[in-house]
Coordinates of C-alpha atoms in Angstrom, one line a residue:
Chain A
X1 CA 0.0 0.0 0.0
X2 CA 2.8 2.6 1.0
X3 CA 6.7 2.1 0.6
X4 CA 9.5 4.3 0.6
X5 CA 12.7 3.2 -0.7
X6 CA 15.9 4.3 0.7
X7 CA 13.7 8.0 0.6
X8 CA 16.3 10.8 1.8
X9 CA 14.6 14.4 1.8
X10 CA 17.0 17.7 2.5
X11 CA 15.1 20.8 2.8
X12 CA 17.1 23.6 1.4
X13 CA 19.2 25.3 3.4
X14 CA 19.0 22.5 6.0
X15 CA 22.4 21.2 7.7
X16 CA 21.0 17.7 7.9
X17 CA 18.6 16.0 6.1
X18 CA 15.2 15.7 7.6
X19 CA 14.8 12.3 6.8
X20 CA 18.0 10.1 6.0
X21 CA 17.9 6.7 3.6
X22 CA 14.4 5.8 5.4
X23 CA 12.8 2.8 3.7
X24 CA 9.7 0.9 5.7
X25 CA 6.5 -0.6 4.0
X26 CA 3.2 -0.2 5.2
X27 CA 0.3 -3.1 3.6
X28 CA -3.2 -2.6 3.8
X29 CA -5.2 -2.4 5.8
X30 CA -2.7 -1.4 8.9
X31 CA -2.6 0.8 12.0
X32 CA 0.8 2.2 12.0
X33 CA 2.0 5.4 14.6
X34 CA 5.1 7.2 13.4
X35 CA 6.7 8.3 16.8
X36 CA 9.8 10.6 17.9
X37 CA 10.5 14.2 19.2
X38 CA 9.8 16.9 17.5
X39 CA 12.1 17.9 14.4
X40 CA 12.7 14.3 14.1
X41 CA 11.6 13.9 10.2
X42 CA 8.1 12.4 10.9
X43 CA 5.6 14.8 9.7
X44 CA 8.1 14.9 6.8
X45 CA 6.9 11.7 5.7
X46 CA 3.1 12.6 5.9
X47 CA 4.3 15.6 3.1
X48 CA 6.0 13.2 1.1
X49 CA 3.0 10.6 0.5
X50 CA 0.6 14.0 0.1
X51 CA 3.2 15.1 -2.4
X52 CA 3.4 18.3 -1.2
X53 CA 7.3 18.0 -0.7
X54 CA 9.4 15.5 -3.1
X55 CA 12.1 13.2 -1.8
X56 CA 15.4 15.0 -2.3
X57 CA 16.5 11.0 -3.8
X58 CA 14.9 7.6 -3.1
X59 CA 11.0 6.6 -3.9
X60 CA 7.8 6.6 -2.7
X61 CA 5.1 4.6 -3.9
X62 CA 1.5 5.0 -2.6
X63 CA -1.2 2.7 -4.1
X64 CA 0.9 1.2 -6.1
X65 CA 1.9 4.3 -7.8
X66 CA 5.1 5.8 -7.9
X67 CA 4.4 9.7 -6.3
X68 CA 7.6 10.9 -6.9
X69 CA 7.4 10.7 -10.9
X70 CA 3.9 11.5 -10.4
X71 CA 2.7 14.5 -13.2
X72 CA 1.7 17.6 -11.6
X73 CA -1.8 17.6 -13.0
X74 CA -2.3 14.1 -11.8
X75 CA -1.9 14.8 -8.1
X76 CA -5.4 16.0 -7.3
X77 CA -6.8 13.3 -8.0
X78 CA -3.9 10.9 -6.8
X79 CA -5.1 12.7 -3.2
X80 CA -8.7 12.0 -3.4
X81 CA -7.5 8.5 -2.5
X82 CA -6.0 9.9 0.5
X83 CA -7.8 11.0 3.5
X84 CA -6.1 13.5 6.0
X85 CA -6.3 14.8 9.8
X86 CA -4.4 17.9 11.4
X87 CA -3.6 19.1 14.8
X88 CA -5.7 22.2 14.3
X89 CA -8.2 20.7 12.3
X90 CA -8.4 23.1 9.3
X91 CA -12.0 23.3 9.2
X92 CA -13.5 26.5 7.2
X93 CA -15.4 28.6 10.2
X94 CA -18.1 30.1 7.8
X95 CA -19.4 26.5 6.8
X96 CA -21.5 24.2 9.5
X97 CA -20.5 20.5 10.2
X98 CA -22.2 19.5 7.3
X99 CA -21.6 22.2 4.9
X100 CA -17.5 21.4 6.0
X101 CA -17.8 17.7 4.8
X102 CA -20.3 18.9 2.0
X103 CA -17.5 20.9 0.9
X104 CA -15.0 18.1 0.3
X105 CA -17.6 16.6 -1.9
X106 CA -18.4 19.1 -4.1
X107 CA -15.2 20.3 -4.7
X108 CA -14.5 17.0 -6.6
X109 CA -17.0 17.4 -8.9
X110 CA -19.9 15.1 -6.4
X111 CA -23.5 16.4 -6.9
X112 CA -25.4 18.1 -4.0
X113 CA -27.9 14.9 -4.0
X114 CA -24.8 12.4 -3.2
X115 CA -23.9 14.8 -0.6
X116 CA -27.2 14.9 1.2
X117 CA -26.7 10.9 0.9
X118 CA -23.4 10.5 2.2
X119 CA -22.7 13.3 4.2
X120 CA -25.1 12.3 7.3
X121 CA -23.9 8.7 7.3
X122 CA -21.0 9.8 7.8
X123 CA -21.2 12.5 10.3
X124 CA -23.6 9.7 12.0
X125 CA -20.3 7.3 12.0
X126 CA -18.1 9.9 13.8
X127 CA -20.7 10.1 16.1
X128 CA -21.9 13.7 15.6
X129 CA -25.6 13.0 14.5
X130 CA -28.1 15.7 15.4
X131 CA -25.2 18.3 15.5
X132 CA -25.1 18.6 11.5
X133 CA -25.5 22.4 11.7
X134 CA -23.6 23.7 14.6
X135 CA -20.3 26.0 13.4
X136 CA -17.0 25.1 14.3
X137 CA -16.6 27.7 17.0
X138 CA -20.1 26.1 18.7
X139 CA -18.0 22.4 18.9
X140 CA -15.7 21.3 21.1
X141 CA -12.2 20.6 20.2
X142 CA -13.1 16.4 19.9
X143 CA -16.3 17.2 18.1
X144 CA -14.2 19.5 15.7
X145 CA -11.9 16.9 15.1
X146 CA -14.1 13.9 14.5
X147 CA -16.0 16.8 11.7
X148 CA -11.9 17.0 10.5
X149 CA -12.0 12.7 10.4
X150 CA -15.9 12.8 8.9
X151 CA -14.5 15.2 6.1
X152 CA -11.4 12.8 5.3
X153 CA -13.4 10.1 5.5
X154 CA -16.3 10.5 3.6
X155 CA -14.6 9.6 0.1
X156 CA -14.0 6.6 1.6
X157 CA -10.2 6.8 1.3
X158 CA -7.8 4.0 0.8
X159 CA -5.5 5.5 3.4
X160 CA -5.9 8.0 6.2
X161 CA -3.1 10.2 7.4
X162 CA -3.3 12.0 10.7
X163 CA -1.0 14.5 12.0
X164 CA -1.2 14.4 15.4
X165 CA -4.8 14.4 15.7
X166 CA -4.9 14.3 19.5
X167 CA -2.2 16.8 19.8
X168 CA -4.7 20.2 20.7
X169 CA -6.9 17.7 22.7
X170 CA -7.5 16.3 26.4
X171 CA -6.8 12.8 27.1
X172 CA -10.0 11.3 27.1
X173 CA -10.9 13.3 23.9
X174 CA -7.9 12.3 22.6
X175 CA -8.9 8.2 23.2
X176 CA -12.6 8.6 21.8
X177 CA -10.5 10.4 18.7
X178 CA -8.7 6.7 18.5
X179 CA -11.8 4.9 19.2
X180 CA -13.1 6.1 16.0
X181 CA -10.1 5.9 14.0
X182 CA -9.9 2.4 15.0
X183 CA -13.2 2.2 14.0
X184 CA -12.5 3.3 10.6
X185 CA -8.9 1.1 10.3
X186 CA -11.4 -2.0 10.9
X187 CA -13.6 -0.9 7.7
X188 CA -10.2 -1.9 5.8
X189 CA -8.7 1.8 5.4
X190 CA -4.5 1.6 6.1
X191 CA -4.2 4.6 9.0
X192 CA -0.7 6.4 9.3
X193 CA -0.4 8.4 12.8
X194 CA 2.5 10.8 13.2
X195 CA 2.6 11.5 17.3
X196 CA 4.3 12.0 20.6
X197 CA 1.3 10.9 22.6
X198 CA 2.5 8.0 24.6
X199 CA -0.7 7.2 26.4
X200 CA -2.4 6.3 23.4
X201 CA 0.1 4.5 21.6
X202 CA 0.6 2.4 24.6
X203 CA -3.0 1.9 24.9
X204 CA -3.4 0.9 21.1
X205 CA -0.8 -1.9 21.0
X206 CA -0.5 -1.2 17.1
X207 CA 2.6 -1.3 15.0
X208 CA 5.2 1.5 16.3
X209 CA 7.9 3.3 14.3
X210 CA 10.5 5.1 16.0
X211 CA 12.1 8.0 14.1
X212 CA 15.2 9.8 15.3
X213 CA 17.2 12.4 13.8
X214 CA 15.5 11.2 10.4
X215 CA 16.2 7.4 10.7
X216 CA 14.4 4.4 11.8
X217 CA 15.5 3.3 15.1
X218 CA 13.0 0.7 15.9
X219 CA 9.6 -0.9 13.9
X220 CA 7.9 -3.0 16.1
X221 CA 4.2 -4.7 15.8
X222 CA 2.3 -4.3 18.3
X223 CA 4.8 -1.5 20.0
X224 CA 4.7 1.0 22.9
X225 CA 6.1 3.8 22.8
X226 CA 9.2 3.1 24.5
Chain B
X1 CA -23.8 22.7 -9.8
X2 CA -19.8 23.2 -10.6
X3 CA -21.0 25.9 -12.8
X4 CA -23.7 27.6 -10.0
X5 CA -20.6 27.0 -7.6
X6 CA -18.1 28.7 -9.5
X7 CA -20.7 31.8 -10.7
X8 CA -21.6 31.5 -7.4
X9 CA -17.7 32.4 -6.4
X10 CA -17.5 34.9 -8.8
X11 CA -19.7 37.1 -8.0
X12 CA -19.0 36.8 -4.1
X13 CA -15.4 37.1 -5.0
X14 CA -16.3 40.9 -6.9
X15 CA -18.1 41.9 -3.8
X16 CA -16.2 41.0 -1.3
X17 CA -13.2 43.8 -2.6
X18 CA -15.6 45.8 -4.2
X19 CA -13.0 49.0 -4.5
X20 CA -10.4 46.8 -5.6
X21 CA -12.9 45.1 -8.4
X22 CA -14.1 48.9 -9.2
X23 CA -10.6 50.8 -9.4
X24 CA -9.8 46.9 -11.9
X25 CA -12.9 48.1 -14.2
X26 CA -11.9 51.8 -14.2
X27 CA -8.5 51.2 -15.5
X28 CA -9.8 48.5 -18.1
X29 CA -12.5 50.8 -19.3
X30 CA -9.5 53.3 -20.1
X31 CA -7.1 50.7 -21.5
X32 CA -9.5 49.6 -23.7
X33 CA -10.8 52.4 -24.3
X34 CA -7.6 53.9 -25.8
X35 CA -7.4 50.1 -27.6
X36 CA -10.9 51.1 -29.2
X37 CA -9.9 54.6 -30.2
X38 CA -6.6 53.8 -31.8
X39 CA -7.9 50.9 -33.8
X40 CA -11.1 53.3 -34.9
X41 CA -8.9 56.1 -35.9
X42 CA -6.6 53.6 -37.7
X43 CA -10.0 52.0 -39.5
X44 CA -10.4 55.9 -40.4
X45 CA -7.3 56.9 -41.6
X46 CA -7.7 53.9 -44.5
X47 CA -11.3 55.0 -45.6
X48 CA -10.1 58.3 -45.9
X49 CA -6.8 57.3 -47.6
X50 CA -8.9 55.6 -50.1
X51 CA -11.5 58.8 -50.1
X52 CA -8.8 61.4 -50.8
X53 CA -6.0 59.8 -52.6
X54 CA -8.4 59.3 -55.7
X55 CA -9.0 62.4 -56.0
X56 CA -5.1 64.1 -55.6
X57 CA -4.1 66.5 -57.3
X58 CA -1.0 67.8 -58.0
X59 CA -1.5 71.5 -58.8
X60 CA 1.5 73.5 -61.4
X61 CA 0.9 77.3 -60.5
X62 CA 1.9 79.5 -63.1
X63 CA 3.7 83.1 -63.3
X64 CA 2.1 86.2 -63.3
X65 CA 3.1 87.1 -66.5
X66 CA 2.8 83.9 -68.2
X67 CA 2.8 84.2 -71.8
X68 CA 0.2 82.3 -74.1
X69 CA 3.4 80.4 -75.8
X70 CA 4.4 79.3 -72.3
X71 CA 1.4 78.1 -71.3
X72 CA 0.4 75.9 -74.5
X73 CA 3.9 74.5 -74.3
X74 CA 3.6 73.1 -70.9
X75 CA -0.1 72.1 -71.5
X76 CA 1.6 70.1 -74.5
X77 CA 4.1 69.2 -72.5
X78 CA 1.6 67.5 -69.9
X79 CA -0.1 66.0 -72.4
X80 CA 2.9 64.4 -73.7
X81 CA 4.1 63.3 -70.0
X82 CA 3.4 59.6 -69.9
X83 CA 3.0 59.9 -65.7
X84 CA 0.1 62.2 -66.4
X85 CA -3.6 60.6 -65.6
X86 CA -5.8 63.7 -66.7
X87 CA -5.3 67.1 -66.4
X88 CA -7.3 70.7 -66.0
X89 CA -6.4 73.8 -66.6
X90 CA -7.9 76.4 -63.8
X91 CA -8.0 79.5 -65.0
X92 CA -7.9 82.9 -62.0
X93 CA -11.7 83.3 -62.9
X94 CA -12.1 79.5 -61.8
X95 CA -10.2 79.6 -59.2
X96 CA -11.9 82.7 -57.7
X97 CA -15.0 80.7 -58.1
X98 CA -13.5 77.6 -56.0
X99 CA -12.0 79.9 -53.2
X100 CA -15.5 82.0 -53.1
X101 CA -17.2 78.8 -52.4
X102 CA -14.6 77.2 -50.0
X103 CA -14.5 80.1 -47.6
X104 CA -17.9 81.4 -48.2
X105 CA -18.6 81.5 -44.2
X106 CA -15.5 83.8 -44.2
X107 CA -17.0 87.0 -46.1
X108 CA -14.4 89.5 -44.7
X109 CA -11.4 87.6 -46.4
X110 CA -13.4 87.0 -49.5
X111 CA -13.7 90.5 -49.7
X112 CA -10.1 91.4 -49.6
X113 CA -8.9 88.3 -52.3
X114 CA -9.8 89.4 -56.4
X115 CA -9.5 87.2 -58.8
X116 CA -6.2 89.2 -60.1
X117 CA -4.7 87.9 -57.4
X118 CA -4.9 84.1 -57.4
X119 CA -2.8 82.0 -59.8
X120 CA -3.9 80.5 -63.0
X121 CA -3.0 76.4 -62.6
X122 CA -3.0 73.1 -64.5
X123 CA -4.7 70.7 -62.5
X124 CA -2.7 67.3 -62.9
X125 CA -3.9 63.7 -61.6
X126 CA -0.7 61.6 -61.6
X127 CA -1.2 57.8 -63.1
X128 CA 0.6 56.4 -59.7
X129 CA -0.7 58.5 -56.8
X130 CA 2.5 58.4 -54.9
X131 CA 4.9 59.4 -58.0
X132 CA 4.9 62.5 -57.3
X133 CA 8.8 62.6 -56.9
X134 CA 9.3 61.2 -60.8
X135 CA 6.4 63.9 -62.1
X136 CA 8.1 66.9 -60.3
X137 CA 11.7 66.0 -62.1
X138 CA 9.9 65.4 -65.4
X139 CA 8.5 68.7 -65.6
X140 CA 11.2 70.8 -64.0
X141 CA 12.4 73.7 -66.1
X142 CA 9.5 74.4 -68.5
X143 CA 9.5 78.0 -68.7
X144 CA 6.2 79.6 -66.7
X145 CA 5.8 77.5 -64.1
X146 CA 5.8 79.5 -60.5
X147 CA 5.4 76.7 -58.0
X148 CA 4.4 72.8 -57.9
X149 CA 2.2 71.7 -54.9
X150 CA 1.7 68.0 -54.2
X151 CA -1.8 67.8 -52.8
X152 CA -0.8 64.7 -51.4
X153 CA 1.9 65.6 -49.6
X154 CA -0.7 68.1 -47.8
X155 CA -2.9 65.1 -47.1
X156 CA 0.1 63.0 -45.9
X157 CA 1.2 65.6 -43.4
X158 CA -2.6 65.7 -42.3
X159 CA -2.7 61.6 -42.0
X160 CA 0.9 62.0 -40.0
X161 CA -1.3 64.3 -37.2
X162 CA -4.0 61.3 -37.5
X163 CA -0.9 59.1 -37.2
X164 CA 0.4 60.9 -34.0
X165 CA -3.0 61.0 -32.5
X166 CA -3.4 57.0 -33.1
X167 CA 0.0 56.5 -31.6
X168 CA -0.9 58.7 -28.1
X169 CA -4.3 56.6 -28.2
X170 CA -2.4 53.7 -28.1
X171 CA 0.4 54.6 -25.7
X172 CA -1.9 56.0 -23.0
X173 CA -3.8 52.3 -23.9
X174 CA -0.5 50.4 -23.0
X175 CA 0.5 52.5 -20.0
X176 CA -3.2 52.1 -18.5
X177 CA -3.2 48.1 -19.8
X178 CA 0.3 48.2 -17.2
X179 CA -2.0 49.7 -14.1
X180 CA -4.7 47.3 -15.9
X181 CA -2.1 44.2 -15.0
X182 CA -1.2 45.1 -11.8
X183 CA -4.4 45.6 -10.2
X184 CA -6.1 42.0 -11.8
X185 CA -2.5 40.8 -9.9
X186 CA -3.0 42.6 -6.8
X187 CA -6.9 41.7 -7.0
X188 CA -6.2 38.1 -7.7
X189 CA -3.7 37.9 -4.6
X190 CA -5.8 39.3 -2.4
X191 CA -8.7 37.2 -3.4
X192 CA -6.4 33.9 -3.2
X193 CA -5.7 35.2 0.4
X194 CA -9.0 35.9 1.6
X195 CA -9.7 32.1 0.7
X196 CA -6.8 30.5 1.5
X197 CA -8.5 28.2 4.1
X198 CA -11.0 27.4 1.3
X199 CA -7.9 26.4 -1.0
X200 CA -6.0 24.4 1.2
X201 CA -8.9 22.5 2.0
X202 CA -9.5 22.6 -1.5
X203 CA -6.0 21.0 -2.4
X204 CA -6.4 18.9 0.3
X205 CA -9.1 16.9 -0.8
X206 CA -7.6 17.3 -4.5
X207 CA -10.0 19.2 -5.8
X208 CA -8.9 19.8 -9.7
X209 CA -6.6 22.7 -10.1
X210 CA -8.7 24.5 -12.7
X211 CA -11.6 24.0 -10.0
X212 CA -9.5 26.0 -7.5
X213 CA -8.3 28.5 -10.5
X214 CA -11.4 29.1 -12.1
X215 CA -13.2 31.2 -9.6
X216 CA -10.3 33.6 -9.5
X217 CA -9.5 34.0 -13.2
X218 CA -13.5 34.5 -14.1
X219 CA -13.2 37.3 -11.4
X220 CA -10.7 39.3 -13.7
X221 CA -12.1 38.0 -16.6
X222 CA -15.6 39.6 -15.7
X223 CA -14.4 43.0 -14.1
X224 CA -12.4 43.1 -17.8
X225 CA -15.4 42.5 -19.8
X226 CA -17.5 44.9 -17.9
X227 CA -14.8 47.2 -18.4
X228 CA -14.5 46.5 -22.3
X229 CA -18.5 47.2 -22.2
X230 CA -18.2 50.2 -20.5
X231 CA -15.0 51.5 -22.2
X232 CA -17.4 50.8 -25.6
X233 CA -19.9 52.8 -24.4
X234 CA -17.8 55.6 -24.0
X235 CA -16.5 55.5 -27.2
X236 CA -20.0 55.6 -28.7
X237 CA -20.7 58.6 -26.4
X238 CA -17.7 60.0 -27.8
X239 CA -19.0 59.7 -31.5
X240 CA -22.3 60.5 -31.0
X241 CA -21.6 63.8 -28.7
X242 CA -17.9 65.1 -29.8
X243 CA -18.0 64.1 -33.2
X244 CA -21.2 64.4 -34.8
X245 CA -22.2 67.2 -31.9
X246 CA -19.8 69.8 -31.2
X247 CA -17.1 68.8 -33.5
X248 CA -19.0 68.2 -36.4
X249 CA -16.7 71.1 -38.6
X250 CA -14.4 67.9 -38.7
X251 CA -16.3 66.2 -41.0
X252 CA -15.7 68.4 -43.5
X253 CA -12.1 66.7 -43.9
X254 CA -12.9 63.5 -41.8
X255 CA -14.6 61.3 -43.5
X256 CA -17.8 60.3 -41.4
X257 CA -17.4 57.8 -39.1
X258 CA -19.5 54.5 -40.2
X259 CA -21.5 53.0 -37.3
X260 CA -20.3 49.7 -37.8
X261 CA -16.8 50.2 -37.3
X262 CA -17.9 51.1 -34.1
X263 CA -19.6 48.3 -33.5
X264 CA -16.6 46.6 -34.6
X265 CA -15.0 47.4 -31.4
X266 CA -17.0 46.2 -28.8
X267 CA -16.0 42.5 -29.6
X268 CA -12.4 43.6 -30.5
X269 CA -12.4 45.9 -26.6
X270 CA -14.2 42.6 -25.2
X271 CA -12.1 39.9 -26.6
X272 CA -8.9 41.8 -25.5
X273 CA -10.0 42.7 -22.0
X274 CA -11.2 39.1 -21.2
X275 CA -8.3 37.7 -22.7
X276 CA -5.5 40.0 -21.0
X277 CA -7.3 39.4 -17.6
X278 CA -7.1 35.8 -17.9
X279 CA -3.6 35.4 -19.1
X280 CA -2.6 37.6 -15.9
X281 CA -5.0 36.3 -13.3
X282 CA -3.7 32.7 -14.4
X283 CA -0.2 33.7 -14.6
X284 CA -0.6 35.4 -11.3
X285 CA -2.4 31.6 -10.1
X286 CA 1.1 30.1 -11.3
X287 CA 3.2 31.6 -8.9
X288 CA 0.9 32.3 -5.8
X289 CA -1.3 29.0 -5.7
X290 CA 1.4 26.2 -6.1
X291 CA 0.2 22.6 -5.6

């Protein structure tokens, strides 16, 4: 599903690089956390499979594509397949709940009538029925999130990238946030988490990769987080 | 609904930076409005070329004292002259006649010109209207000849003011078309800003890249139009109030101007406004909404 081969990216004007010869597979399907301190390459890797930064040398294939000789004009849809979950949510404050999920619809082209299909089974999924049409600044930080996961979710992506979702969150938000992530890993979607939260990998018992400095230091199934 | 959504942004988008989208139109209207006048007076210049030029002249003004031998020699001469079209011989009876009714709103300096005092002349129309150079050698020296004018060259200097005026049209069009550019640039960045949350999400989800574009370039592209229909409706104005109001003495030596080469514009002003706003609103895209 994702694999990077021997993937070494430099920003410019960096001393070191960010990530250094880093080569790991993910298959479907999986649960994987990408953990280490901050500056330590991991959000780096969330970029590359997005495309939004290219591998200074080494590849990166994502559904069986190769991303990094990927054509420019084919990358929006290339990240339709993707799903994708911030730290601060990036949800548009003008639009409700629904209008926010809505959004991601019609911007690819989806009619308003698959919209009104879709949009409340999916906001019913993450658990926010019956608050379709609050604003973001009338939803708490978890309930603004799981709006962030419904919106990456609702064209049922192959994978789901989250960048530390739980990091602007309290801890028992934060473990409802995994609950439903969980939930949507067991509907078959591969789920890459970049974090520092211990608690919750330690609670999940998923597979852990350490990054330091921009290398691998451990991959472990079923991992804490050391 | 991509199309509703996309009008929809559009029209939002010109509202939202209303004094930006209005200072965009004003500039367009004047761009294009020099654009309109420049290619109008051009369009001109050519009917009347083709209005005047048939009928140049080139006048040979004889002496005062002209003698009858001198003045059947050069007529034989002129009829022998194998530049020469057709020719008339104007005597200063006739050409009292012609300059009575030329300045006949000018009584007072009729008064004071007699027919003594205007030259008797030979009327020549050359077989090449621009051979004027070849005629004037061939007929130099004949004895009684005071002066030869080339009517066209008079109608040439009068085309070069037509000339200069086209030219000033069309530089004050280029200099506004500049302030034109910069504000669609400005306009466009600002707009991108004011929905950058909308674009990331936008690129996020991988919504198409014309999809994200579209709204932005049809922003320029619209305030251009309005412009170019505005800026055309000037230049009508202009005709119907300057020149056949106030300035109508002008027509006299302009040739009227038709109504359908006015017409003519507003798809020419239209077509270049829309297109000059979407070639900088997209260029503008390139560099300030990378993927």
């Amino acid at each position: 599903m994702i694999q990077l081969d021997s993937v070494t990216k430099t920003y410019p004007k960096a001393s070191r690089p960010s990530l250094d010869n880093v080569s790991v597979g993910i298959e479907k399907g999986e649960f994987v956390f990408f953990i280490g301190p901050s500056g330590s390459g991991k959000s780096t890797i969330i970029k590359l499979l997005l495309h939004e930064v290219q591998p200074t040398s080494g590849k990166v294939m994502v559904n069986a594509k190769d991303v990094t000789s990927m054509r420019s004009w084919k990358i929006p849809h290339f990240r339709r397949s993707i799903g994708c979950v911030f730290q601060d949510f990036r949800l548009l404050p003008n639009r409700t709940a629904y209008e926010n999920v809505a959004f991601a619809l019609e911007v690819i082209g989806k009619t308003k009538a698959v919209a009104r299909r879709v949009v409340p089974e999916v906001l019913e999924l993450v658990g926010l029925g019956g608050k379709e049409h609050r604003y973001p600044h009338e939803l708490s930080g978890g309930e603004q999130q799981r709006v962030a996961v419904a919106r990456a979710f609702v064209n049922r992506p192959l994978i789901l990238l989250a960048d530390e979702p739980t990091g602007n969150l309290d801890p028992d938000t934060s473990i409802e946030i995994m609950r439903l992530l969980d939930r949507i890993n067991r509907t078959g979607t591969t789920v890459v988490m970049v974090t520092h939260d211990s608690n919750i990998v330690n609670q999940m018992r998923r597979r852990v990769i350490e990054i330091e400095s921009g290398r691998i230091v451990r991959d472990q199934a079923r991992g804490v987080y050391g | 609904m991509r199309f509703k959504y996309v009008l929809n942004e559009v029209l939002v988008g010109l509202w939202r930076n209303v004094t930006m989208t209005i200072a965009m139109i004003i500039t367009m209207t004047f761009s294009l409005l020099g654009l309109g006048v420049s290619v109008l007076g051009y369009m001109q210049v050519d009917q009347m070329q083709d209005f005047y030029y048939g009928e140049i002249r080139v006048a040979i003004f004889l002496n005062d004292d002209v003698t009858e031998a001198e003045r059947s020699g050069l007529n034989a001469a002129l009829d022998a002259n194998p530049l020469v079209e057709e020719k008339k011989y104007e005597s200063k009876e006739d050409a009292h006649a012609r300059f009575q009714t030329l300045y006949a709103d000018q009584p007072d300096f009729l008064r004071s010109v007699q027919a003594q005092q205007l030259p008797e002349s030979f009327r020549v129309q050359l077989k090449d209207p621009e051979g004027y150079e070849a005629f004037a050698q061939s007929i130099q020296g004949i004895p009684g000849i005071q002066d030869v004018v080339d009517q066209g060259q008079m109608l040439d200097d009068l085309f070069d003011v037509f000339g200069t005026l086209q030219v000033a049209a069309l530089v004050v069009a280029c200099v506004m078309a500049v302030a034109a550019l910069l504000l669609v640039a400005n306009t466009i960045q600002v707009a991108a800003y004011s929905k950058r949350r909308e674009v990331a999400v936008m690129k996020l989800v991988g919504a198409s890249n014309w999809f994200i574009q579209a709204p932005f370039v049809l922003e320029a592209v619209v305030a251009g139009i309005i412009g170019a229909i505005i800026g055309w409706l000037l230049l009508l104005g202009g005709k119907e109030f300057l020149i056949d109001g106030p300035l109508q003495q002008l027509t006299t030596i302009i040739t009227p101007i038709p109504f359908d080469n006015v017409l003519l514009q507003l798809p020419l002003m239209m077509g270049a406004g829309a297109l000059v706003s979407a070639i900088t609103g997209w260029v503008t895209l390139r560099f300030y909404l990378r993927v």
